[in-house]
Amino acid sequence: DAKTTQPNSMESNEEEPVHLPCNHSTISGTDYIHWYRQLPSQGPEYVIHGLTSNVNNRMASLAIAEDRKSSTLILHRATLRDAAVYYCILRTSYDKVIFGPGTSLSVIP
Amino acid sequence: DVKVTQSSRYLVKRTGEKVFLECVQDMDHENMFWYRQDPGLGLRLIYFSYDVKMKEKGDIPEGYSVSREKKERFSLILESASTNQTSMYLCASRRLAGNAYEQYFGPGTRLTVT
């Protein structure tokens, strides 16, 4: 199964952009890149997903490297409510989902 | 908004008890999942269901069973609870968005088995 690696933790100042990296060097052609986040004491929440092209939605942007071996989740202006664990996940047509430890994002007021 | 609800946020049970964890989604999703989440191990898939009356084993089905009698409801059953089943249990349902699936999670049930 294709796995992802992310930094254990990151810090950001409030109102500044945050770039959360993810490496997935063994990604296959059918793997979609998904990002979820989990706020304290809550279930994971879908953030964004993409295959090859960069994607934008109301929550974030997803930048995917040309070789697809890495991607970056971009929060354009971090708020205190964005403090969470962010998971980068590869999804195929199968149901098995590998959730790694994720990146714990702290936002400093 | 998609809503996935779980019957309890916190549950304390004794070893050997039969435990039912209920999950309901209101968006007519066909696929539903049960995961457990433990520190350092991330989310692990227990069982999933493609449709009513269908169920498939995930990565760690031992000690668990499931029931899907209605489309909106997916129940996880611990036949005889053990202390190593103390965990956070997360239910999810998913929909096809374009060419990929978006998976929506419930708030979780923190189960403690004493």
Short mmCIF file of N, CA and C in Angstrom, two decimals, chain A residues 22-58:
data_model
loop_
_atom_site.label_atom_id
_atom_site.label_comp_id
_atom_site.label_asym_id
_atom_site.label_seq_id
_atom_site.Cartn_x
_atom_site.Cartn_y
_atom_site.Cartn_z
N CYS A 22 3.48 16.90 2.22
CA CYS A 22 3.25 15.46 2.31
C CYS A 22 4.05 14.77 1.20
N ASN A 23 4.79 13.75 1.57
CA ASN A 23 5.53 12.96 0.59
C ASN A 23 4.83 11.63 0.37
N HIS A 24 4.69 11.26 -0.87
CA HIS A 24 4.07 9.96 -1.22
C HIS A 24 4.80 9.42 -2.44
N SER A 25 6.05 9.01 -2.23
CA SER A 25 6.92 8.64 -3.34
C SER A 25 6.49 7.35 -4.03
N THR A 26 5.67 6.52 -3.37
CA THR A 26 5.25 5.26 -3.99
C THR A 26 3.84 5.34 -4.53
N ILE A 27 3.36 6.54 -4.77
CA ILE A 27 1.99 6.73 -5.26
C ILE A 27 1.82 6.04 -6.61
N SER A 28 0.65 5.45 -6.80
CA SER A 28 0.38 4.82 -8.10
C SER A 28 -0.54 5.73 -8.92
N GLY A 29 -0.69 5.38 -10.18
CA GLY A 29 -1.44 6.24 -11.08
C GLY A 29 -2.90 6.41 -10.73
N THR A 30 -3.46 5.46 -9.98
CA THR A 30 -4.88 5.54 -9.64
C THR A 30 -5.12 6.13 -8.25
N ASP A 31 -4.08 6.48 -7.54
CA ASP A 31 -4.24 7.03 -6.18
C ASP A 31 -4.64 8.49 -6.23
N TYR A 32 -5.75 8.80 -5.57
CA TYR A 32 -6.11 10.19 -5.32
C TYR A 32 -5.46 10.64 -4.01
N ILE A 33 -5.10 11.89 -3.94
CA ILE A 33 -4.51 12.46 -2.73
C ILE A 33 -5.62 13.18 -1.97
N HIS A 34 -5.88 12.71 -0.77
CA HIS A 34 -6.93 13.30 0.07
C HIS A 34 -6.28 13.93 1.29
N TRP A 35 -6.88 15.01 1.75
CA TRP A 35 -6.50 15.60 3.03
C TRP A 35 -7.72 15.65 3.93
N TYR A 36 -7.51 15.20 5.16
CA TYR A 36 -8.52 15.31 6.21
C TYR A 36 -7.87 16.05 7.37
N ARG A 37 -8.70 16.62 8.23
CA ARG A 37 -8.16 17.18 9.45
C ARG A 37 -9.05 16.75 10.62
N GLN A 38 -8.43 16.72 11.78
CA GLN A 38 -9.17 16.29 12.96
C GLN A 38 -8.94 17.29 14.07
N LEU A 39 -10.01 17.98 14.45
CA LEU A 39 -9.93 18.91 15.57
C LEU A 39 -9.99 18.11 16.87
N PRO A 40 -9.50 18.66 17.94
CA PRO A 40 -9.51 17.92 19.21
C PRO A 40 -10.90 17.42 19.56
N SER A 41 -10.98 16.18 19.95
CA SER A 41 -12.22 15.55 20.41
C SER A 41 -13.30 15.46 19.33
N GLN A 42 -12.91 15.51 18.07
CA GLN A 42 -13.88 15.35 16.99
C GLN A 42 -13.40 14.30 16.00
N GLY A 43 -14.31 13.84 15.15
CA GLY A 43 -13.92 12.91 14.10
C GLY A 43 -13.21 13.64 12.98
N PRO A 44 -12.51 12.91 12.10
CA PRO A 44 -11.84 13.55 10.97
C PRO A 44 -12.84 14.25 10.06
N GLU A 45 -12.38 15.31 9.45
CA GLU A 45 -13.21 16.13 8.56
C GLU A 45 -12.53 16.20 7.20
N TYR A 46 -13.30 15.97 6.13
CA TYR A 46 -12.74 16.07 4.79
C TYR A 46 -12.32 17.50 4.50
N VAL A 47 -11.15 17.68 3.88
CA VAL A 47 -10.68 19.03 3.52
C VAL A 47 -10.67 19.21 2.01
N ILE A 48 -9.94 18.34 1.31
CA ILE A 48 -9.77 18.53 -0.13
C ILE A 48 -9.19 17.27 -0.73
N HIS A 49 -9.33 17.08 -2.03
CA HIS A 49 -8.65 15.97 -2.69
C HIS A 49 -8.30 16.36 -4.12
N GLY A 50 -7.34 15.64 -4.70
CA GLY A 50 -6.95 15.89 -6.08
C GLY A 50 -6.22 14.70 -6.66
N LEU A 51 -6.05 14.74 -7.97
CA LEU A 51 -5.36 13.63 -8.66
C LEU A 51 -4.04 14.12 -9.28
N THR A 52 -4.14 15.09 -10.19
CA THR A 52 -2.93 15.61 -10.83
C THR A 52 -2.87 17.13 -10.79
N SER A 53 -4.01 17.76 -11.00
CA SER A 53 -4.02 19.23 -11.06
C SER A 53 -4.20 19.84 -9.68
N ASN A 54 -3.73 21.04 -9.53
CA ASN A 54 -3.96 21.77 -8.28
C ASN A 54 -5.46 22.03 -8.10
N VAL A 55 -5.89 22.05 -6.86
CA VAL A 55 -7.30 22.17 -6.55
C VAL A 55 -7.51 23.27 -5.52
N ASN A 56 -8.61 23.97 -5.64
CA ASN A 56 -8.97 24.98 -4.65
C ASN A 56 -10.40 24.75 -4.19
N ASN A 57 -10.65 24.94 -2.91
CA ASN A 57 -12.02 25.00 -2.43
C ASN A 57 -12.08 26.04 -1.31
N ARG A 58 -13.23 26.14 -0.66
CA ARG A 58 -13.40 27.21 0.31
C ARG A 58 -12.53 27.02 1.53
#
